[in-house]
Amino acid sequence: MSETAKLELAGKTYELPIITGTENEKAIDIRSLRAETGYVTLDNGFMNTGSCQSGITFLNGEEGILRYRGYPIEQLAEQSRFLEVAYLLAYGELPTQAQFDEYLKQMSNFNNLPNGVQKIIEQFPNNSHPMGVISSTVCSLCSFYPEYLKMPLEAEDRERGIVQMMAQTKIIAASFYRQTINKKPVPSDPSLGYTGDFLNMMFDKEPEPEILKALDVLFMLHADHEQNCSASTVRVVGSSEANIFATVSGGINALWGQLHGGANQRVLEMLTKIRDAGGDYKMFINKAKDKSDPFRLMGFGHRVYKNFDPRAKIIKKACDVVLEKLNVQDPLLDIAKGLEEEARSDDYFVSRNLYPNVDFYSGIIYKALGIPTNMFTVMFVLGRLPGWLAQWKEMREDSSIKISRPRQIYVGHNKREYVPINNR
Ligand code: ACO
């Protein structure tokens, strides 16, 4: 008989099936719990809740392992390219040359934006936060491509939606940036690849190969991270059969928060503040440890990684390459390294397993590339997009999928009688 967990409740014993993943991860299947017992589980922040079974990304936070479709992130970062990884995430296998060429061809069908979308972007004040601009503009695409509104989507439309999002999101991001510096948009040139096209649209200049590789790796490291806050949002929104643009827009908004992707902007602001306060990072370490102070060390800590974030290791290396190539001496890098060293030997951070995460060094790279600070989280969007699309695709192809609808434990008033306003 297959393995089960026994639950004793009010004198009765229930047997709950155990589910085992391919990496021997174990879960107690409680899907029948409420129907059988009347009880639900309570798990704020879903710290111990598996929301789906997924074959996309494996991560082991204790051992610092991250693999996409079984391939270690270190190998992909060393040998692959971002678009190849995007293909791998969506379709499950590395592409052959012919499959990859076809993928690029499909993408080049969307190398511009409808006029109306360009006009929408023009309406945003130049000082708008780019994350708000990009999430609203991505959502607006559903008005220009109503064929995606019919549900369920045919497989063919789903595939087209995925390549369309990969092609157009970066155009939206770069167009708004060009507007903020009072420059005309630079047309998309898919032959430059995802990263090259984006940098060219931003700066009207083809980047050097070392810079291109560093940013490509950075995007790759961000490409998916299993059921994180924004991917879960994508699955929740997509589970209601909302269209692909509304769904991805939901993911963008979830990423914006400073506890998630927004941390990369906050890291740079924090490092700048430390520099402006005279570089005394020990004072900021003490602030982060002080429970009466809401300040946290941005770019430190992770819900899942409790040993080290394998992405942060690779990023630190990329950071050195970019700064050397561009001949940038950034005092913020010294502050970041000092902060990391200090925190790594401080019992508060060690005992809570708080290590630099993916956001800690990425901002220094973006800054060196000339990306404005308020666009750092947009860079995360451009990297995370394939992950959201793969999670959405996997969910939509799963015939057992149900609308996401958690339960709650009600702790409000019991029934009471209405009192008219003049009697209160
Ligand atoms: N600075 C200081 N203390 C921290 C930090 C931090 N960055 N992160 C966690 N802690 C402390 C908490 O105060 C808590 O201490 P306690 O046990 O004494 O109460 C303990 O460590 C556990 O923290 P939680 O908030 O319970 O951990 P959780 O898993 O819920 O949060 C999170 C993870 C949100 C990433 C958190 O570490 C954090 O706020 N980090 C800073 C923001 C950040 O860098 N976010 C990016 C994450 S990566 C990503 O999303 C791409």
Short mmCIF file of C-alpha atoms and ligand atoms in Angstrom, two decimals:
data_model
loop_
_atom_site.label_atom_id
_atom_site.label_comp_id
_atom_site.label_asym_id
_atom_site.label_seq_id
_atom_site.Cartn_x
_atom_site.Cartn_y
_atom_site.Cartn_z
CA MET A 1 0.00 0.00 0.00
CA SER A 2 1.26 3.50 -0.78
CA GLU A 3 2.54 5.70 2.04
CA THR A 4 -0.03 7.69 4.04
CA ALA A 5 -0.07 10.13 6.95
CA LYS A 6 -2.43 9.48 9.85
CA LEU A 7 -4.41 12.34 11.32
CA GLU A 8 -6.32 11.95 14.57
CA LEU A 9 -9.23 14.33 14.99
CA ALA A 10 -12.03 14.14 17.57
CA GLY A 11 -11.40 10.46 18.22
CA LYS A 12 -11.29 9.45 14.56
CA THR A 13 -8.27 8.52 12.46
CA TYR A 14 -7.96 9.70 8.87
CA GLU A 15 -5.41 8.51 6.36
CA LEU A 16 -4.03 11.14 4.02
CA PRO A 17 -2.03 10.16 0.93
CA ILE A 18 1.63 11.15 0.67
CA ILE A 19 2.79 12.61 -2.64
CA THR A 20 6.49 12.25 -3.53
CA GLY A 21 8.16 14.45 -6.13
CA THR A 22 10.94 13.37 -8.49
CA GLU A 23 13.54 14.87 -6.12
CA ASN A 24 11.94 13.03 -3.20
CA GLU A 25 10.08 16.06 -1.92
CA LYS A 26 7.18 14.95 0.24
CA ALA A 27 3.71 16.40 0.64
CA ILE A 28 0.64 15.36 2.58
CA ASP A 29 -2.29 15.49 0.17
CA ILE A 30 -5.06 17.27 2.07
CA ARG A 31 -7.41 17.78 -0.87
CA SER A 32 -10.11 15.64 0.72
CA LEU A 33 -9.57 16.99 4.25
CA ARG A 34 -12.48 19.43 4.47
CA ALA A 35 -14.98 17.08 2.84
CA GLU A 36 -13.97 14.24 5.19
CA THR A 37 -13.37 16.13 8.44
CA GLY A 38 -14.90 19.62 8.14
CA TYR A 39 -11.48 21.10 8.92
CA VAL A 40 -9.27 23.28 6.72
CA THR A 41 -5.56 24.01 7.15
CA LEU A 42 -4.29 27.46 8.11
CA ASP A 43 -0.94 28.57 6.67
CA ASN A 44 -0.37 32.34 6.52
CA GLY A 45 1.97 33.25 3.68
CA PHE A 46 1.69 29.65 2.37
CA MET A 47 4.95 28.80 4.13
CA ASN A 48 4.12 25.07 4.09
CA THR A 49 1.60 24.81 1.30
CA GLY A 50 2.28 23.29 -2.10
CA SER A 51 -0.12 24.97 -4.51
CA CYS A 52 0.55 22.73 -7.52
CA GLN A 53 2.66 19.96 -8.97
CA SER A 54 5.11 21.46 -11.45
CA GLY A 55 7.85 20.14 -13.73
CA ILE A 56 9.49 23.50 -14.47
CA THR A 57 11.92 24.50 -11.73
CA PHE A 58 13.49 22.56 -8.89
CA LEU A 59 15.02 24.39 -6.00
CA ASN A 60 16.42 23.17 -2.74
CA GLY A 61 16.88 26.07 -0.38
CA GLU A 62 18.88 24.14 2.19
CA GLU A 63 21.51 23.05 -0.33
CA GLY A 64 21.36 26.12 -2.58
CA ILE A 65 20.27 24.14 -5.70
CA LEU A 66 18.39 25.71 -8.61
CA ARG A 67 17.59 23.79 -11.80
CA TYR A 68 15.37 24.63 -14.77
CA ARG A 69 13.78 21.50 -16.25
CA GLY A 70 16.59 19.51 -14.58
CA TYR A 71 19.50 21.61 -15.90
CA PRO A 72 21.65 23.22 -13.16
CA ILE A 73 21.57 27.01 -13.25
CA GLU A 74 25.37 27.11 -13.17
CA GLN A 75 25.59 25.14 -16.46
CA LEU A 76 22.93 27.24 -18.14
CA ALA A 77 24.57 30.50 -17.02
CA GLU A 78 27.93 29.32 -18.35
CA GLN A 79 26.86 27.80 -21.65
CA SER A 80 23.38 28.85 -22.66
CA ARG A 81 21.55 31.99 -23.75
CA PHE A 82 18.52 33.65 -22.22
CA LEU A 83 16.15 32.96 -25.12
CA GLU A 84 17.21 29.32 -25.21
CA VAL A 85 16.39 29.11 -21.50
CA ALA A 86 13.06 30.87 -22.12
CA TYR A 87 12.26 28.19 -24.71
CA LEU A 88 13.35 25.44 -22.31
CA LEU A 89 11.11 26.76 -19.54
CA ALA A 90 8.04 27.00 -21.77
CA TYR A 91 8.42 23.80 -23.78
CA GLY A 92 10.31 21.51 -21.41
CA GLU A 93 13.31 20.70 -23.65
CA LEU A 94 16.27 22.58 -25.06
CA PRO A 95 15.43 23.56 -28.66
CA THR A 96 17.09 22.09 -31.74
CA GLN A 97 18.49 24.74 -34.09
CA ALA A 98 15.40 24.41 -36.32
CA GLN A 99 13.02 24.79 -33.38
CA PHE A 100 14.96 27.79 -32.11
CA ASP A 101 14.94 29.47 -35.54
CA GLU A 102 11.19 28.99 -35.75
CA TYR A 103 10.74 30.43 -32.25
CA LEU A 104 12.73 33.54 -33.24
CA LYS A 105 10.77 33.83 -36.48
CA GLN A 106 7.47 33.75 -34.59
CA MET A 107 8.77 36.38 -32.21
CA SER A 108 9.80 38.69 -35.03
CA ASN A 109 6.09 38.92 -36.04
CA PHE A 110 5.67 41.10 -32.95
CA ASN A 111 8.61 43.45 -33.29
CA ASN A 112 6.49 46.56 -32.88
CA LEU A 113 3.53 47.85 -30.87
CA PRO A 114 0.14 48.85 -32.22
CA ASN A 115 -0.10 52.66 -32.62
CA GLY A 116 -2.75 52.83 -29.91
CA VAL A 117 -0.40 51.18 -27.40
CA GLN A 118 2.33 53.67 -28.27
CA LYS A 119 -0.21 56.45 -27.65
CA ILE A 120 -1.13 54.96 -24.27
CA ILE A 121 2.54 55.02 -23.28
CA GLU A 122 2.75 58.66 -24.38
CA GLN A 123 -0.04 59.59 -21.93
CA PHE A 124 1.97 58.57 -18.87
CA PRO A 125 3.76 61.45 -17.13
CA ASN A 126 7.53 61.07 -17.47
CA ASN A 127 7.91 60.76 -13.71
CA SER A 128 5.56 57.72 -13.51
CA HIS A 129 7.09 54.66 -11.92
CA PRO A 130 7.98 52.39 -14.88
CA MET A 131 6.52 49.34 -13.13
CA GLY A 132 3.06 50.97 -13.14
CA VAL A 133 3.51 51.94 -16.78
CA ILE A 134 4.59 48.48 -17.86
CA SER A 135 1.89 46.59 -15.94
CA SER A 136 -0.89 48.88 -17.25
CA THR A 137 0.42 48.85 -20.81
CA VAL A 138 0.84 45.06 -20.84
CA CYS A 139 -2.76 44.76 -19.60
CA SER A 140 -3.94 47.19 -22.30
CA LEU A 141 -2.69 44.81 -25.03
CA CYS A 142 -5.90 42.77 -24.57
CA SER A 143 -7.84 45.66 -26.16
CA PHE A 144 -5.70 45.46 -29.27
CA TYR A 145 -5.66 41.67 -29.56
CA PRO A 146 -9.24 40.65 -28.63
CA GLU A 147 -8.65 37.15 -30.04
CA TYR A 148 -6.98 36.30 -26.71
CA LEU A 149 -10.17 37.06 -24.79
CA LYS A 150 -11.94 33.89 -25.86
CA MET A 151 -11.51 31.09 -23.36
CA PRO A 152 -10.32 28.45 -23.28
CA LEU A 153 -7.54 29.47 -25.65
CA GLU A 154 -6.59 27.10 -28.44
CA ALA A 155 -3.06 25.69 -28.02
CA GLU A 156 -1.97 27.68 -31.08
CA ASP A 157 -3.15 31.00 -29.55
CA ARG A 158 -1.46 30.13 -26.28
CA GLU A 159 1.87 29.61 -28.07
CA ARG A 160 1.41 32.85 -30.02
CA GLY A 161 0.59 34.72 -26.82
CA ILE A 162 3.82 33.51 -25.25
CA VAL A 163 6.12 34.64 -28.07
CA GLN A 164 4.16 37.88 -28.41
CA MET A 165 4.72 38.72 -24.73
CA MET A 166 8.42 37.88 -25.04
CA ALA A 167 8.71 40.25 -28.01
CA GLN A 168 6.53 43.17 -26.92
CA THR A 169 7.16 43.57 -23.18
CA LYS A 170 10.72 44.74 -23.73
CA ILE A 171 9.53 47.18 -26.40
CA ILE A 172 7.07 48.72 -23.92
CA ALA A 173 9.80 49.05 -21.27
CA ALA A 174 12.33 50.64 -23.63
CA SER A 175 9.75 52.95 -25.29
CA PHE A 176 8.76 54.47 -21.97
CA TYR A 177 12.40 54.97 -21.01
CA ARG A 178 13.10 56.77 -24.31
CA GLN A 179 10.12 59.01 -23.64
CA THR A 180 11.43 59.96 -20.19
CA ILE A 181 14.70 61.15 -21.74
CA ASN A 182 12.82 62.97 -24.54
CA LYS A 183 14.13 60.68 -27.24
CA LYS A 184 12.26 58.85 -30.00
CA PRO A 185 11.79 55.07 -29.57
CA VAL A 186 14.42 52.91 -31.29
CA PRO A 187 12.77 50.20 -33.44
CA SER A 188 13.08 46.64 -32.18
CA ASP A 189 15.62 44.49 -34.02
CA PRO A 190 15.04 40.84 -33.05
CA SER A 191 18.23 39.80 -34.87
CA LEU A 192 20.16 41.29 -31.91
CA GLY A 193 18.65 38.71 -29.55
CA TYR A 194 16.50 39.49 -26.53
CA THR A 195 19.17 41.22 -24.44
CA GLY A 196 20.91 42.96 -27.33
CA ASP A 197 17.61 44.20 -28.75
CA PHE A 198 16.54 45.57 -25.38
CA LEU A 199 19.84 47.40 -24.73
CA ASN A 200 19.84 48.76 -28.28
CA MET A 201 16.26 50.03 -27.88
CA MET A 202 17.27 51.71 -24.59
CA PHE A 203 20.54 53.34 -25.62
CA ASP A 204 20.50 53.29 -29.45
CA LYS A 205 23.83 51.47 -29.34
CA GLU A 206 24.75 47.82 -29.68
CA PRO A 207 26.39 46.62 -26.46
CA GLU A 208 29.83 45.00 -26.20
CA PRO A 209 29.81 41.18 -26.10
CA GLU A 210 30.96 40.97 -22.44
CA ILE A 211 28.16 43.32 -21.35
CA LEU A 212 25.66 41.42 -23.43
CA LYS A 213 26.72 38.12 -21.87
CA ALA A 214 26.59 39.54 -18.33
CA LEU A 215 23.06 40.88 -18.77
CA ASP A 216 21.95 37.74 -20.56
CA VAL A 217 23.17 35.71 -17.57
CA LEU A 218 21.41 38.07 -15.19
CA PHE A 219 18.12 37.64 -17.07
CA MET A 220 18.66 33.87 -17.08
CA LEU A 221 19.16 33.78 -13.31
CA HIS A 222 15.85 35.59 -12.87
CA ALA A 223 13.95 33.49 -15.41
CA ASP A 224 12.00 31.29 -12.99
CA HIS A 225 11.90 30.51 -9.32
CA GLU A 226 9.00 28.11 -8.86
CA GLN A 227 6.02 29.26 -6.79
CA ASN A 228 7.29 32.67 -5.64
CA CYS A 229 4.93 35.59 -4.96
CA SER A 230 4.62 36.80 -8.57
CA ALA A 231 4.48 33.31 -10.16
CA SER A 232 1.79 32.35 -7.65
CA THR A 233 -0.08 35.54 -8.56
CA VAL A 234 0.13 34.57 -12.22
CA ARG A 235 -1.29 31.14 -11.40
CA VAL A 236 -4.05 32.61 -9.20
CA VAL A 237 -5.11 35.22 -11.78
CA GLY A 238 -4.74 32.76 -14.68
CA SER A 239 -6.76 30.11 -12.84
CA SER A 240 -9.89 32.25 -13.33
CA GLU A 241 -9.24 32.11 -17.09
CA ALA A 242 -8.36 35.81 -17.20
CA ASN A 243 -6.56 36.59 -20.47
CA ILE A 244 -2.79 36.25 -20.81
CA PHE A 245 -2.13 40.02 -20.66
CA ALA A 246 -4.19 40.57 -17.50
CA THR A 247 -2.51 37.52 -15.97
CA VAL A 248 1.06 38.64 -16.68
CA SER A 249 0.17 42.17 -15.59
CA GLY A 250 -0.86 40.68 -12.23
CA GLY A 251 2.57 39.05 -11.95
CA ILE A 252 4.28 42.37 -12.74
CA ASN A 253 2.35 44.12 -9.97
CA ALA A 254 3.20 41.41 -7.45
CA LEU A 255 6.87 41.66 -8.37
CA TRP A 256 6.87 45.43 -7.76
CA GLY A 257 6.73 45.13 -3.96
CA GLN A 258 9.94 45.73 -2.04
CA LEU A 259 9.83 42.33 -0.35
CA HIS A 260 9.96 40.73 -3.81
CA GLY A 261 11.45 42.14 -7.04
CA GLY A 262 11.21 45.73 -5.81
CA ALA A 263 14.08 44.89 -3.45
CA ASN A 264 16.66 45.54 -6.19
CA GLN A 265 15.69 49.22 -6.37
CA ARG A 266 15.65 49.39 -2.57
CA VAL A 267 19.14 47.84 -2.34
CA LEU A 268 20.65 50.60 -4.42
CA GLU A 269 18.76 53.26 -2.48
CA MET A 270 20.01 51.69 0.76
CA LEU A 271 23.64 51.56 -0.42
CA THR A 272 23.39 55.20 -1.57
CA LYS A 273 21.99 56.18 1.84
CA ILE A 274 24.85 54.39 3.58
CA ARG A 275 27.37 56.17 1.35
CA ASP A 276 25.73 59.56 1.96
CA ALA A 277 25.76 58.90 5.72
CA GLY A 278 29.54 58.51 5.56
CA GLY A 279 29.77 54.80 4.67
CA ASP A 280 29.17 53.50 8.20
CA TYR A 281 27.50 50.21 7.26
CA LYS A 282 27.79 48.86 10.82
CA MET A 283 25.22 51.45 11.89
CA PHE A 284 22.81 50.07 9.26
CA ILE A 285 23.49 46.49 10.38
CA ASN A 286 22.51 47.55 13.90
CA LYS A 287 19.37 49.25 12.58
CA ALA A 288 18.40 46.03 10.76
CA LYS A 289 18.87 44.04 13.98
CA ASP A 290 16.82 46.48 16.07
CA LYS A 291 13.31 45.05 16.33
CA SER A 292 11.84 48.48 17.16
CA ASP A 293 13.15 49.80 13.81
CA PRO A 294 11.26 48.71 10.65
CA PHE A 295 14.48 48.92 8.59
CA ARG A 296 15.62 45.63 6.99
CA LEU A 297 18.78 44.96 5.05
CA MET A 298 17.42 45.01 1.52
CA GLY A 299 18.72 42.17 -0.67
CA PHE A 300 19.19 39.95 2.36
CA GLY A 301 17.16 36.90 3.31
CA HIS A 302 14.93 34.61 1.33
CA ARG A 303 11.84 32.57 2.05
CA VAL A 304 13.35 29.43 0.55
CA TYR A 305 17.16 29.76 0.47
CA LYS A 306 18.47 29.18 3.95
CA ASN A 307 22.11 28.49 3.09
CA PHE A 308 23.03 30.61 0.10
CA ASP A 309 21.32 31.89 -3.01
CA PRO A 310 23.16 30.20 -5.93
CA ARG A 311 22.12 33.08 -8.18
CA ALA A 312 23.80 35.67 -5.94
CA LYS A 313 27.14 33.83 -6.32
CA ILE A 314 26.96 34.01 -10.13
CA ILE A 315 25.76 37.60 -10.09
CA LYS A 316 28.65 38.71 -7.89
CA LYS A 317 31.04 37.38 -10.55
CA ALA A 318 29.08 39.07 -13.38
CA CYS A 319 29.23 42.30 -11.40
CA ASP A 320 33.04 42.22 -11.35
CA VAL A 321 33.13 41.54 -15.14
CA VAL A 322 30.80 44.44 -15.98
CA LEU A 323 32.54 46.96 -13.73
CA GLU A 324 35.94 46.00 -15.10
CA LYS A 325 34.81 46.10 -18.74
CA LEU A 326 33.14 49.47 -18.31
CA ASN A 327 36.01 50.66 -16.15
CA VAL A 328 33.61 51.74 -13.42
CA GLN A 329 34.86 52.29 -9.87
CA ASP A 330 31.69 52.22 -7.85
CA PRO A 331 32.07 52.96 -4.12
CA LEU A 332 28.65 51.33 -3.65
CA LEU A 333 30.24 47.99 -4.57
CA ASP A 334 32.74 48.36 -1.72
CA ILE A 335 29.89 49.21 0.65
CA ALA A 336 27.93 46.17 -0.57
CA LYS A 337 30.93 43.87 -0.08
CA GLY A 338 31.62 45.34 3.37
CA LEU A 339 27.99 44.96 4.37
CA GLU A 340 27.94 41.36 3.22
CA GLU A 341 31.16 40.52 5.08
CA GLU A 342 29.94 42.17 8.27
CA ALA A 343 26.53 40.46 8.13
CA ARG A 344 28.06 37.06 7.42
CA SER A 345 29.97 37.18 10.69
CA ASP A 346 27.12 38.61 12.74
CA ASP A 347 25.19 36.15 14.87
CA TYR A 348 21.83 37.85 14.13
CA PHE A 349 22.15 37.16 10.39
CA VAL A 350 23.94 33.81 10.73
CA SER A 351 21.42 32.36 13.19
CA ARG A 352 18.51 33.40 10.95
CA ASN A 353 20.21 32.14 7.78
CA LEU A 354 20.12 35.57 6.18
CA TYR A 355 22.40 35.76 3.11
CA PRO A 356 22.55 38.07 0.09
CA ASN A 357 19.82 37.18 -2.38
CA VAL A 358 19.58 37.70 -6.15
CA ASP A 359 18.82 41.40 -5.70
CA PHE A 360 21.85 42.31 -3.65
CA TYR A 361 24.39 42.80 -6.46
CA SER A 362 22.14 43.05 -9.52
CA GLY A 363 21.45 46.77 -8.96
CA ILE A 364 25.15 47.60 -9.12
CA ILE A 365 25.31 45.96 -12.55
CA TYR A 366 22.21 47.80 -13.77
CA LYS A 367 23.61 51.09 -12.48
CA ALA A 368 26.90 50.50 -14.32
CA LEU A 369 24.94 49.82 -17.52
CA GLY A 370 23.18 53.18 -17.18
CA ILE A 371 19.78 51.75 -16.27
CA PRO A 372 17.94 54.27 -14.05
CA THR A 373 17.27 53.05 -10.50
CA ASN A 374 13.48 53.10 -10.86
CA MET A 375 13.82 50.67 -13.79
CA PHE A 376 15.68 47.97 -11.86
CA THR A 377 12.50 46.05 -11.11
CA VAL A 378 11.54 46.33 -14.80
CA MET A 379 14.80 44.51 -15.55
CA PHE A 380 13.57 41.78 -13.22
CA VAL A 381 10.28 41.69 -15.16
CA LEU A 382 12.18 41.19 -18.42
CA GLY A 383 14.11 38.32 -16.87
CA ARG A 384 11.16 36.71 -15.06
CA LEU A 385 8.75 36.86 -18.00
CA PRO A 386 9.59 33.37 -19.38
CA GLY A 387 8.97 31.88 -15.93
CA TRP A 388 5.53 33.47 -15.60
CA LEU A 389 4.64 32.34 -19.12
CA ALA A 390 5.85 28.79 -18.47
CA GLN A 391 3.91 28.61 -15.18
CA TRP A 392 0.80 29.93 -16.93
CA LYS A 393 1.20 27.48 -19.82
CA GLU A 394 1.72 24.52 -17.50
CA MET A 395 -1.34 25.49 -15.50
CA ARG A 396 -3.58 25.97 -18.55
CA GLU A 397 -2.49 22.61 -19.95
CA ASP A 398 -3.31 20.81 -16.70
CA SER A 399 -6.78 19.33 -17.06
CA SER A 400 -7.14 18.97 -13.27
CA ILE A 401 -6.66 22.70 -12.67
CA LYS A 402 -9.19 24.45 -10.45
CA ILE A 403 -9.78 28.13 -9.81
CA SER A 404 -7.56 29.27 -6.91
CA ARG A 405 -9.82 29.94 -4.00
CA PRO A 406 -8.39 29.44 -0.51
CA ARG A 407 -10.51 29.16 2.64
CA GLN A 408 -10.20 31.29 5.77
CA ILE A 409 -10.88 31.13 9.47
CA TYR A 410 -13.44 33.83 10.22
CA VAL A 411 -12.64 35.78 13.40
CA GLY A 412 -15.11 38.70 13.03
CA HIS A 413 -18.40 39.45 14.81
CA ASN A 414 -21.05 36.82 15.25
CA LYS A 415 -24.49 37.62 13.84
CA ARG A 416 -25.88 40.98 15.03
CA GLU A 417 -28.93 43.10 14.17
CA TYR A 418 -28.78 46.17 11.94
CA VAL A 419 -29.32 49.50 13.75
CA PRO A 420 -30.63 52.44 11.64
CA ILE A 421 -28.19 55.39 11.42
CA ASN A 422 -30.28 57.78 13.58
CA ASN A 423 -30.38 55.21 16.42
CA ARG A 424 -26.62 54.61 16.65
N1 ACO B 1 17.06 42.26 7.50
C1 ACO B 1 16.92 42.07 8.84
N2 ACO B 1 16.24 41.04 9.38
C2 ACO B 1 15.64 40.19 8.55
C3 ACO B 1 15.72 40.32 7.15
C4 ACO B 1 16.47 41.40 6.63
N3 ACO B 1 16.60 41.57 5.30
N4 ACO B 1 15.03 39.33 6.56
C5 ACO B 1 14.53 38.59 7.56
N5 ACO B 1 14.89 39.10 8.76
C6 ACO B 1 14.59 38.54 10.08
C7 ACO B 1 13.15 38.82 10.49
O1 ACO B 1 13.04 40.02 11.23
C8 ACO B 1 12.85 37.59 11.33
O2 ACO B 1 13.47 37.75 12.59
P1 ACO B 1 12.79 37.11 13.93
O3 ACO B 1 12.80 35.64 13.72
O4 ACO B 1 13.66 37.59 15.03
O5 ACO B 1 11.40 37.71 13.98
C9 ACO B 1 13.59 36.46 10.61
O6 ACO B 1 14.70 37.11 9.96
C10 ACO B 1 12.76 35.71 9.57
O7 ACO B 1 12.21 36.68 8.67
P2 ACO B 1 10.80 36.54 7.98
O8 ACO B 1 10.35 37.89 7.54
O9 ACO B 1 9.90 35.74 8.85
O10 ACO B 1 11.19 35.64 6.73
P3 ACO B 1 10.31 35.44 5.42
O11 ACO B 1 10.73 34.15 4.84
O12 ACO B 1 8.86 35.66 5.70
O13 ACO B 1 10.76 36.67 4.48
C11 ACO B 1 11.99 37.99 2.94
C12 ACO B 1 11.67 36.57 3.44
C13 ACO B 1 10.65 38.73 2.63
C14 ACO B 1 12.77 37.90 1.64
C15 ACO B 1 12.78 38.76 4.04
O14 ACO B 1 14.00 38.10 4.28
C16 ACO B 1 13.03 40.22 3.66
O15 ACO B 1 12.20 41.09 3.96
N6 ACO B 1 14.20 40.54 2.99
C17 ACO B 1 14.48 41.89 2.55
C18 ACO B 1 13.76 42.18 1.24
C19 ACO B 1 14.37 41.41 0.06
O16 ACO B 1 15.57 41.41 -0.15
N7 ACO B 1 13.48 40.81 -0.75
C20 ACO B 1 13.89 40.09 -1.96
C21 ACO B 1 13.74 38.62 -1.79
S1 ACO B 1 14.32 37.77 -3.20
C22 ACO B 1 13.12 37.98 -4.32
O17 ACO B 1 11.96 38.06 -4.06
C23 ACO B 1 13.51 38.16 -5.67
#
